[in-house]
PDB file of C-alpha atoms in Angstrom:
ATOM      1  CA  UNK A   1     136.178 136.190  61.747  1.00  0.00           C
ATOM      2  CA  UNK A   2     133.004 134.710  63.252  1.00  0.00           C
ATOM      3  CA  UNK A   3     134.513 134.765  66.748  1.00  0.00           C
ATOM      4  CA  UNK A   4     135.277 138.442  66.199  1.00  0.00           C
ATOM      5  CA  UNK A   5     131.599 139.190  65.436  1.00  0.00           C
ATOM      6  CA  UNK A   6     130.186 136.871  68.129  1.00  0.00           C
ATOM      7  CA  UNK A   7     132.198 138.563  70.869  1.00  0.00           C
ATOM      8  CA  UNK A   8     131.347 141.983  69.472  1.00  0.00           C
ATOM      9  CA  UNK A   9     127.605 141.186  69.564  1.00  0.00           C
ATOM     10  CA  UNK A  10     127.792 139.590  73.019  1.00  0.00           C
ATOM     11  CA  UNK A  11     129.526 142.674  74.414  1.00  0.00           C
ATOM     12  CA  UNK A  12     126.950 144.928  72.782  1.00  0.00           C
ATOM     13  CA  UNK A  13     124.103 142.850  74.256  1.00  0.00           C
ATOM     14  CA  UNK A  14     125.780 142.791  77.662  1.00  0.00           C
ATOM     15  CA  UNK A  15     125.892 146.583  77.588  1.00  0.00           C
ATOM     16  CA  UNK A  16     122.439 147.361  76.160  1.00  0.00           C
ATOM     17  CA  UNK A  17     120.095 144.536  77.196  1.00  0.00           C
ATOM     18  CA  UNK A  18     119.957 145.142  80.979  1.00  0.00           C
ATOM     19  CA  UNK A  19     119.115 148.825  80.608  1.00  0.00           C
ATOM     20  CA  UNK A  20     116.603 148.040  77.872  1.00  0.00           C
ATOM     21  CA  UNK A  21     114.862 145.556  80.186  1.00  0.00           C
ATOM     22  CA  UNK A  22     114.851 147.971  83.110  1.00  0.00           C
ATOM     23  CA  UNK A  23     113.920 151.211  81.348  1.00  0.00           C
ATOM     24  CA  UNK A  24     111.864 150.286  78.303  1.00  0.00           C
ATOM     25  CA  UNK A  25     110.456 146.760  78.469  1.00  0.00           C
ATOM     26  CA  UNK A  26     109.527 146.799  82.188  1.00  0.00           C
ATOM     27  CA  UNK A  27     108.740 143.145  82.794  1.00  0.00           C
ATOM     28  CA  UNK A  28     106.794 144.092  85.911  1.00  0.00           C
ATOM     29  CA  UNK A  29     103.940 145.318  83.707  1.00  0.00           C
ATOM     30  CA  UNK A  30     103.473 141.773  82.456  1.00  0.00           C
ATOM     31  CA  UNK A  31     104.038 139.969  85.759  1.00  0.00           C
ATOM     32  CA  UNK A  32     102.129 142.125  88.276  1.00  0.00           C
ATOM     33  CA  UNK A  33      98.375 141.776  87.911  1.00  0.00           C
ATOM     34  CA  UNK A  34      95.272 142.210  90.054  1.00  0.00           C
ATOM     35  CA  UNK A  35      95.863 145.676  91.461  1.00  0.00           C
ATOM     36  CA  UNK A  36      92.716 147.019  89.765  1.00  0.00           C
ATOM     37  CA  UNK A  37      90.343 144.963  91.934  1.00  0.00           C
ATOM     38  CA  UNK A  38      91.973 146.027  95.180  1.00  0.00           C
ATOM     39  CA  UNK A  39      92.016 149.673  94.119  1.00  0.00           C
ATOM     40  CA  UNK A  40      88.326 149.464  93.212  1.00  0.00           C
ATOM     41  CA  UNK A  41      87.471 148.021  96.634  1.00  0.00           C
ATOM     42  CA  UNK A  42      89.537 150.744  98.343  1.00  0.00           C
ATOM     43  CA  UNK A  43      87.784 153.405  96.265  1.00  0.00           C
ATOM     44  CA  UNK A  44      84.383 152.033  97.302  1.00  0.00           C
ATOM     45  CA  UNK A  45      85.490 151.985 100.935  1.00  0.00           C
ATOM     46  CA  UNK A  46      86.832 155.545 100.665  1.00  0.00           C
ATOM     47  CA  UNK A  47      83.615 156.814  99.085  1.00  0.00           C
ATOM     48  CA  UNK A  48      81.575 155.138 101.823  1.00  0.00           C
ATOM     49  CA  UNK A  49      83.753 156.715 104.530  1.00  0.00           C
ATOM     50  CA  UNK A  50      83.442 160.179 102.950  1.00  0.00           C
ATOM     51  CA  UNK A  51      79.694 159.737 102.667  1.00  0.00           C
ATOM     52  CA  UNK A  52      79.592 158.809 106.338  1.00  0.00           C
ATOM     53  CA  UNK A  53      81.452 162.028 107.213  1.00  0.00           C
ATOM     54  CA  UNK A  54      78.873 164.081 105.297  1.00  0.00           C
ATOM     55  CA  UNK A  55      75.988 162.189 106.913  1.00  0.00           C
ATOM     56  CA  UNK A  56      77.405 162.780 110.397  1.00  0.00           C
ATOM     57  CA  UNK A  57      77.937 166.493 109.702  1.00  0.00           C
ATOM     58  CA  UNK A  58      74.382 166.936 108.418  1.00  0.00           C
ATOM     59  CA  UNK A  59      72.660 164.804 111.083  1.00  0.00           C
ATOM     60  CA  UNK A  60      70.948 166.151 114.189  1.00  0.00           C
ATOM     61  CA  UNK A  61      72.805 165.262 117.394  1.00  0.00           C
ATOM     62  CA  UNK A  62      71.877 165.509 121.040  1.00  0.00           C
ATOM     63  CA  UNK A  63      74.896 167.650 121.824  1.00  0.00           C
ATOM     64  CA  UNK A  64      77.902 169.403 120.339  1.00  0.00           C
ATOM     65  CA  UNK A  65      80.322 167.017 122.054  1.00  0.00           C
ATOM     66  CA  UNK A  66      78.611 163.912 120.574  1.00  0.00           C
ATOM     67  CA  UNK A  67      78.568 165.534 117.129  1.00  0.00           C
ATOM     68  CA  UNK A  68      82.277 166.384 117.323  1.00  0.00           C
ATOM     69  CA  UNK A  69      83.197 162.860 118.448  1.00  0.00           C
ATOM     70  CA  UNK A  70      81.189 161.261 115.625  1.00  0.00           C
ATOM     71  CA  UNK A  71      82.716 163.603 113.049  1.00  0.00           C
ATOM     72  CA  UNK A  72      86.223 162.805 114.338  1.00  0.00           C
ATOM     73  CA  UNK A  73      85.552 159.061 114.137  1.00  0.00           C
ATOM     74  CA  UNK A  74      84.197 159.359 110.588  1.00  0.00           C
ATOM     75  CA  UNK A  75      87.170 161.483 109.513  1.00  0.00           C
ATOM     76  CA  UNK A  76      89.517 158.948 111.079  1.00  0.00           C
ATOM     77  CA  UNK A  77      87.906 156.227 108.933  1.00  0.00           C
ATOM     78  CA  UNK A  78      88.622 158.349 105.848  1.00  0.00           C
ATOM     79  CA  UNK A  79      92.249 158.797 106.936  1.00  0.00           C
ATOM     80  CA  UNK A  80      92.594 155.048 107.591  1.00  0.00           C
ATOM     81  CA  UNK A  81      91.273 154.164 104.129  1.00  0.00           C
ATOM     82  CA  UNK A  82      93.527 156.765 102.503  1.00  0.00           C
ATOM     83  CA  UNK A  83      96.481 155.263 104.390  1.00  0.00           C
ATOM     84  CA  UNK A  84      95.525 151.770 103.163  1.00  0.00           C
ATOM     85  CA  UNK A  85      95.433 153.064  99.586  1.00  0.00           C
ATOM     86  CA  UNK A  86      98.810 154.729 100.019  1.00  0.00           C
ATOM     87  CA  UNK A  87     100.357 151.556 101.468  1.00  0.00           C
ATOM     88  CA  UNK A  88      98.865 149.404  98.701  1.00  0.00           C
ATOM     89  CA  UNK A  89     100.260 151.700  96.005  1.00  0.00           C
ATOM     90  CA  UNK A  90     103.651 151.785  97.689  1.00  0.00           C
ATOM     91  CA  UNK A  91     103.751 147.993  97.931  1.00  0.00           C
ATOM     92  CA  UNK A  92     102.776 147.643  94.264  1.00  0.00           C
ATOM     93  CA  UNK A  93     105.515 150.098  93.309  1.00  0.00           C
ATOM     94  CA  UNK A  94     108.094 148.233  95.385  1.00  0.00           C
ATOM     95  CA  UNK A  95     107.019 144.938  93.849  1.00  0.00           C
ATOM     96  CA  UNK A  96     107.314 146.343  90.321  1.00  0.00           C
ATOM     97  CA  UNK A  97     110.713 147.898  90.929  1.00  0.00           C
ATOM     98  CA  UNK A  98     111.891 144.666  92.541  1.00  0.00           C
ATOM     99  CA  UNK A  99     110.897 142.655  89.488  1.00  0.00           C
ATOM    100  CA  UNK A 100     112.559 145.155  87.161  1.00  0.00           C
ATOM    101  CA  UNK A 101     115.747 145.158  89.254  1.00  0.00           C
ATOM    102  CA  UNK A 102     115.884 141.355  89.320  1.00  0.00           C
ATOM    103  CA  UNK A 103     115.424 141.251  85.527  1.00  0.00           C
ATOM    104  CA  UNK A 104     118.166 143.866  85.138  1.00  0.00           C
ATOM    105  CA  UNK A 105     120.749 142.002  87.187  1.00  0.00           C
ATOM    106  CA  UNK A 106     119.714 138.543  85.929  1.00  0.00           C
ATOM    107  CA  UNK A 107     120.185 139.610  82.315  1.00  0.00           C
ATOM    108  CA  UNK A 108     123.494 141.248  83.185  1.00  0.00           C
ATOM    109  CA  UNK A 109     124.730 138.088  84.920  1.00  0.00           C
ATOM    110  CA  UNK A 110     123.521 135.743  82.170  1.00  0.00           C
ATOM    111  CA  UNK A 111     125.105 137.767  79.381  1.00  0.00           C
ATOM    112  CA  UNK A 112     128.354 138.108  81.329  1.00  0.00           C
ATOM    113  CA  UNK A 113     128.469 134.356  82.002  1.00  0.00           C
ATOM    114  CA  UNK A 114     127.893 133.619  78.312  1.00  0.00           C
ATOM    115  CA  UNK A 115     130.690 136.027  77.392  1.00  0.00           C
ATOM    116  CA  UNK A 116     133.019 134.432  79.953  1.00  0.00           C
ATOM    117  CA  UNK A 117     132.218 130.928  78.690  1.00  0.00           C
ATOM    118  CA  UNK A 118     132.913 131.961  75.090  1.00  0.00           C
ATOM    119  CA  UNK A 119     136.143 133.648  76.161  1.00  0.00           C
ATOM    120  CA  UNK A 120     137.377 130.680  78.195  1.00  0.00           C
ATOM    121  CA  UNK A 121     136.427 128.026  75.662  1.00  0.00           C
ATOM    122  CA  UNK A 122     138.172 129.908  72.841  1.00  0.00           C
ATOM    123  CA  UNK A 123     141.084 131.378  74.793  1.00  0.00           C
ATOM    124  CA  UNK A 124     143.688 129.637  72.632  1.00  0.00           C
ATOM    125  CA  UNK A 125     142.188 130.888  69.391  1.00  0.00           C
ATOM    126  CA  UNK A 126     143.266 134.287  68.106  1.00  0.00           C
ATOM    127  CA  UNK A 127     140.546 136.710  67.053  1.00  0.00           C
ATOM    128  CA  UNK A 128     142.831 138.642  64.716  1.00  0.00           C
ATOM    129  CA  UNK A 129     146.322 138.005  63.431  1.00  0.00           C
ATOM    130  CA  UNK A 130     148.190 141.000  62.018  1.00  0.00           C
ATOM    131  CA  UNK A 131     150.915 140.764  59.399  1.00  0.00           C
ATOM    132  CA  UNK A 132     154.556 141.063  60.380  1.00  0.00           C
ATOM    133  CA  UNK A 133     154.668 144.614  59.009  1.00  0.00           C
ATOM    134  CA  UNK A 134     152.515 145.788  61.919  1.00  0.00           C
ATOM    135  CA  UNK A 135     154.549 145.892  65.093  1.00  0.00           C
ATOM    136  CA  UNK A 136     152.515 145.521  68.300  1.00  0.00           C
ATOM    137  CA  UNK A 137     155.501 145.810  70.620  1.00  0.00           C
ATOM    138  CA  UNK A 138     155.675 146.393  73.608  1.00  0.00           C
ATOM    139  CA  UNK A 139     152.074 145.157  74.003  1.00  0.00           C
ATOM    140  CA  UNK A 140     152.387 142.201  71.611  1.00  0.00           C
ATOM    141  CA  UNK A 141     152.827 139.627  74.357  1.00  0.00           C
ATOM    142  CA  UNK A 142     149.958 141.030  76.400  1.00  0.00           C
ATOM    143  CA  UNK A 143     147.550 141.212  73.461  1.00  0.00           C
ATOM    144  CA  UNK A 144     148.186 137.610  72.456  1.00  0.00           C
ATOM    145  CA  UNK A 145     148.621 136.252  75.987  1.00  0.00           C
ATOM    146  CA  UNK A 146     146.956 132.847  76.082  1.00  0.00           C
ATOM    147  CA  UNK A 147     147.418 132.076  72.366  1.00  0.00           C
ATOM    148  CA  UNK A 148     151.204 132.287  72.113  1.00  0.00           C
ATOM    149  CA  UNK A 149     150.911 133.533  68.518  1.00  0.00           C
ATOM    150  CA  UNK A 150     152.863 136.696  67.754  1.00  0.00           C
ATOM    151  CA  UNK A 151     150.998 139.725  66.357  1.00  0.00           C
ATOM    152  CA  UNK A 152     147.648 138.239  67.400  1.00  0.00           C
ATOM    153  CA  UNK A 153     144.784 139.522  69.521  1.00  0.00           C
ATOM    154  CA  UNK A 154     143.384 136.911  71.909  1.00  0.00           C
ATOM    155  CA  UNK A 155     139.747 136.337  72.790  1.00  0.00           C
ATOM    156  CA  UNK A 156     139.999 137.592  76.413  1.00  0.00           C
ATOM    157  CA  UNK A 157     141.707 140.824  75.301  1.00  0.00           C
ATOM    158  CA  UNK A 158     139.144 141.344  72.536  1.00  0.00           C
ATOM    159  CA  UNK A 159     136.275 140.686  74.978  1.00  0.00           C
ATOM    160  CA  UNK A 160     137.675 143.148  77.474  1.00  0.00           C
ATOM    161  CA  UNK A 161     138.318 145.852  74.889  1.00  0.00           C
ATOM    162  CA  UNK A 162     134.847 145.500  73.283  1.00  0.00           C
ATOM    163  CA  UNK A 163     133.122 145.478  76.650  1.00  0.00           C
ATOM    164  CA  UNK A 164     135.073 148.519  77.849  1.00  0.00           C
ATOM    165  CA  UNK A 165     134.467 150.434  74.618  1.00  0.00           C
ATOM    166  CA  UNK A 166     130.724 149.732  74.495  1.00  0.00           C
ATOM    167  CA  UNK A 167     130.245 150.682  78.124  1.00  0.00           C
ATOM    168  CA  UNK A 168     132.221 153.875  77.637  1.00  0.00           C
ATOM    169  CA  UNK A 169     130.277 154.866  74.518  1.00  0.00           C
ATOM    170  CA  UNK A 170     126.927 153.939  76.090  1.00  0.00           C
ATOM    171  CA  UNK A 171     127.754 155.967  79.179  1.00  0.00           C
ATOM    172  CA  UNK A 172     128.654 158.991  77.056  1.00  0.00           C
ATOM    173  CA  UNK A 173     125.465 158.701  74.992  1.00  0.00           C
ATOM    174  CA  UNK A 174     123.335 158.147  78.097  1.00  0.00           C
ATOM    175  CA  UNK A 175     124.793 161.187  79.880  1.00  0.00           C
ATOM    176  CA  UNK A 176     124.383 163.390  76.828  1.00  0.00           C
ATOM    177  CA  UNK A 177     120.705 162.464  76.293  1.00  0.00           C
TER     178      UNK A 177
END
């Protein structure tokens, strides 16, 4: 009976844990730090560049051509700083999504390996044995494959059926929400 519940819980965790880590826990929030200081320095640089544009526009120049060139250079500095900010935000976003994706697949792999180890180490043990009044034919041999016990459900079959059922139900709930 305990093997029945252990496999049931492992299959449930294998189905729910990766999506919980990716969508709700977001490990990247805890692992990525220090973006506030760089954003503050970029904001200061952007404000200085915008101030320079205003100073150039309001200043007296020797000619219209010189004024236009200085305004274009100041505006280019603003564009460069805005591009730096955009690149920094994009890199931070990529880093966060990379961490979340790694956590997603790592948890999926770890839980699957644990489930496989439990299934292989207990493959000769039946999860359930039905009485002789219940006839499982023609699937009786397939359901009890590695155990050799008639009217039994083996660990690999139970793992597969729980995993399939939980994924199917989770997919239906996820699509409906």
